[in-house]
């Protein structure tokens, strides 16, 4: 079984709809991240969390919110989806350590906003 | 904003040839990492090199780091069609907080 899972894997929605993307992990990691990937732009960090009570904004948090429901679960919400949020979304995890460690990625959610 | 900048943006080679990809960055770092992404899938960690290391090997992968030039290279020897993927470098910008900053990636195509 995959260590980091994301649901749904694909989603098509309409402008103005509220969307939630979910991420679960079985790696026992404290740190979790949400990225978006657009063609030619690499990965950009949306939000990250270092434990259940910790939420931090990344580079592009506007229009997004997150919830860390448990150590193993980190959800990303689009309160009112717009077409330029069409992208590939990835969740990632890493262990808490004294330095920046390897990140483990989920398979991604392809979101299309019409 | 992007930290690493990979070069070239795209690379096309024949099976058996070596593939070299470069990454430049702008700030001090604690470590630099390389990741691979098959089309539309999640990134997979390949190798991590610390700022006090100059070279690291893992199977057919060789990574070098030159902190004075703020650059790194990833060499894949004896490439295979299965190596076709996008390759990204990522740095921590000198922070120990766990954030990574990714470049835009190099798209490698290996023809059989």
GROMACS .gro file of C-alpha atoms in nm, chain B residues 17-109:
model
   93
  131UNK     CA    1   2.437   0.760  -2.345
  132UNK     CA    2   2.502   0.961  -2.033
  133UNK     CA    3   2.265   1.239  -1.929
  134UNK     CA    4   2.385   1.543  -1.738
  135UNK     CA    5   2.153   1.795  -1.579
  136UNK     CA    6   2.257   2.106  -1.394
  137UNK     CA    7   2.103   2.307  -1.114
  138UNK     CA    8   2.197   2.656  -1.002
  139UNK     CA    9   2.072   2.824  -0.687
  140UNK     CA   10   2.104   3.162  -0.523
  141UNK     CA   11   2.131   3.126  -0.145
  142UNK     CA   12   2.334   2.928   0.105
  143UNK     CA   13   2.208   2.576   0.162
  144UNK     CA   14   2.233   2.294   0.413
  145UNK     CA   15   2.163   2.034   0.151
  146UNK     CA   16   2.043   1.991  -0.205
  147UNK     CA   17   1.815   1.715  -0.324
  148UNK     CA   18   1.726   1.568  -0.660
  149UNK     CA   19   1.384   1.426  -0.739
  150UNK     CA   20   1.239   1.244  -1.035
  151UNK     CA   21   0.884   1.269  -1.167
  152UNK     CA   22   0.732   1.035  -1.420
  153UNK     CA   23   0.465   1.201  -1.628
  154UNK     CA   24   0.176   1.320  -1.411
  155UNK     CA   25   0.291   1.128  -1.104
  156UNK     CA   26   0.431   1.218  -0.766
  157UNK     CA   27   0.794   1.310  -0.720
  158UNK     CA   28   1.034   1.044  -0.601
  159UNK     CA   29   1.347   1.129  -0.406
  160UNK     CA   30   1.670   1.026  -0.576
  161UNK     CA   31   1.958   1.160  -0.373
  162UNK     CA   32   2.050   1.417  -0.108
  163UNK     CA   33   2.388   1.586  -0.093
  164UNK     CA   34   2.492   1.796   0.205
  165UNK     CA   35   2.671   2.127   0.177
  166UNK     CA   36   2.996   1.977   0.307
  167UNK     CA   37   2.992   1.701   0.045
  168UNK     CA   38   3.127   1.742  -0.307
  169UNK     CA   39   3.016   1.422  -0.473
  170UNK     CA   40   2.774   1.140  -0.407
  171UNK     CA   41   2.687   0.822  -0.592
  172UNK     CA   42   2.380   0.603  -0.597
  173UNK     CA   43   2.374   0.325  -0.854
  174UNK     CA   44   2.391   0.491  -1.197
  175UNK     CA   45   2.347   0.836  -1.044
  176UNK     CA   46   2.630   1.072  -0.963
  177UNK     CA   47   2.565   1.408  -0.803
  178UNK     CA   48   2.819   1.682  -0.756
  179UNK     CA   49   2.789   2.000  -0.556
  180UNK     CA   50   2.997   2.314  -0.586
  181UNK     CA   51   2.891   2.556  -0.315
  182UNK     CA   52   3.131   2.824  -0.433
  183UNK     CA   53   2.950   2.834  -0.767
  184UNK     CA   54   2.612   2.754  -0.612
  185UNK     CA   55   2.558   2.474  -0.857
  186UNK     CA   56   2.496   2.102  -0.869
  187UNK     CA   57   2.489   1.844  -1.144
  188UNK     CA   58   2.312   1.513  -1.179
  189UNK     CA   59   2.471   1.256  -1.408
  190UNK     CA   60   2.282   0.946  -1.512
  191UNK     CA   61   2.516   0.696  -1.672
  192UNK     CA   62   2.417   0.442  -1.935
  193UNK     CA   63   2.067   0.586  -1.969
  194UNK     CA   64   1.767   0.364  -2.029
  195UNK     CA   65   1.429   0.439  -2.182
  196UNK     CA   66   1.284   0.395  -1.831
  197UNK     CA   67   1.486   0.698  -1.716
  198UNK     CA   68   1.256   0.919  -1.923
  199UNK     CA   69   1.109   1.162  -1.669
  200UNK     CA   70   1.138   1.513  -1.533
  201UNK     CA   71   1.418   1.577  -1.285
  202UNK     CA   72   1.400   1.849  -1.021
  203UNK     CA   73   1.653   1.990  -0.783
  204UNK     CA   74   1.539   2.130  -0.449
  205UNK     CA   75   1.720   2.324  -0.179
  206UNK     CA   76   1.641   2.434   0.174
  207UNK     CA   77   1.778   2.790   0.134
  208UNK     CA   78   1.984   2.735   0.447
  209UNK     CA   79   1.682   2.672   0.669
  210UNK     CA   80   1.639   2.371   0.897
  211UNK     CA   81   1.263   2.414   0.912
  212UNK     CA   82   1.188   2.150   0.655
  213UNK     CA   83   1.076   2.358   0.358
  214UNK     CA   84   1.210   2.276   0.015
  215UNK     CA   85   1.227   2.508  -0.283
  216UNK     CA   86   1.203   2.338  -0.619
  217UNK     CA   87   1.329   2.437  -0.961
  218UNK     CA   88   1.130   2.408  -1.281
  219UNK     CA   89   1.290   2.081  -1.379
  220UNK     CA   90   1.465   1.919  -1.674
  221UNK     CA   91   1.258   1.695  -1.900
  222UNK     CA   92   1.475   1.400  -2.001
  223UNK     CA   93   1.373   1.180  -2.292
   0.00000   0.00000   0.00000
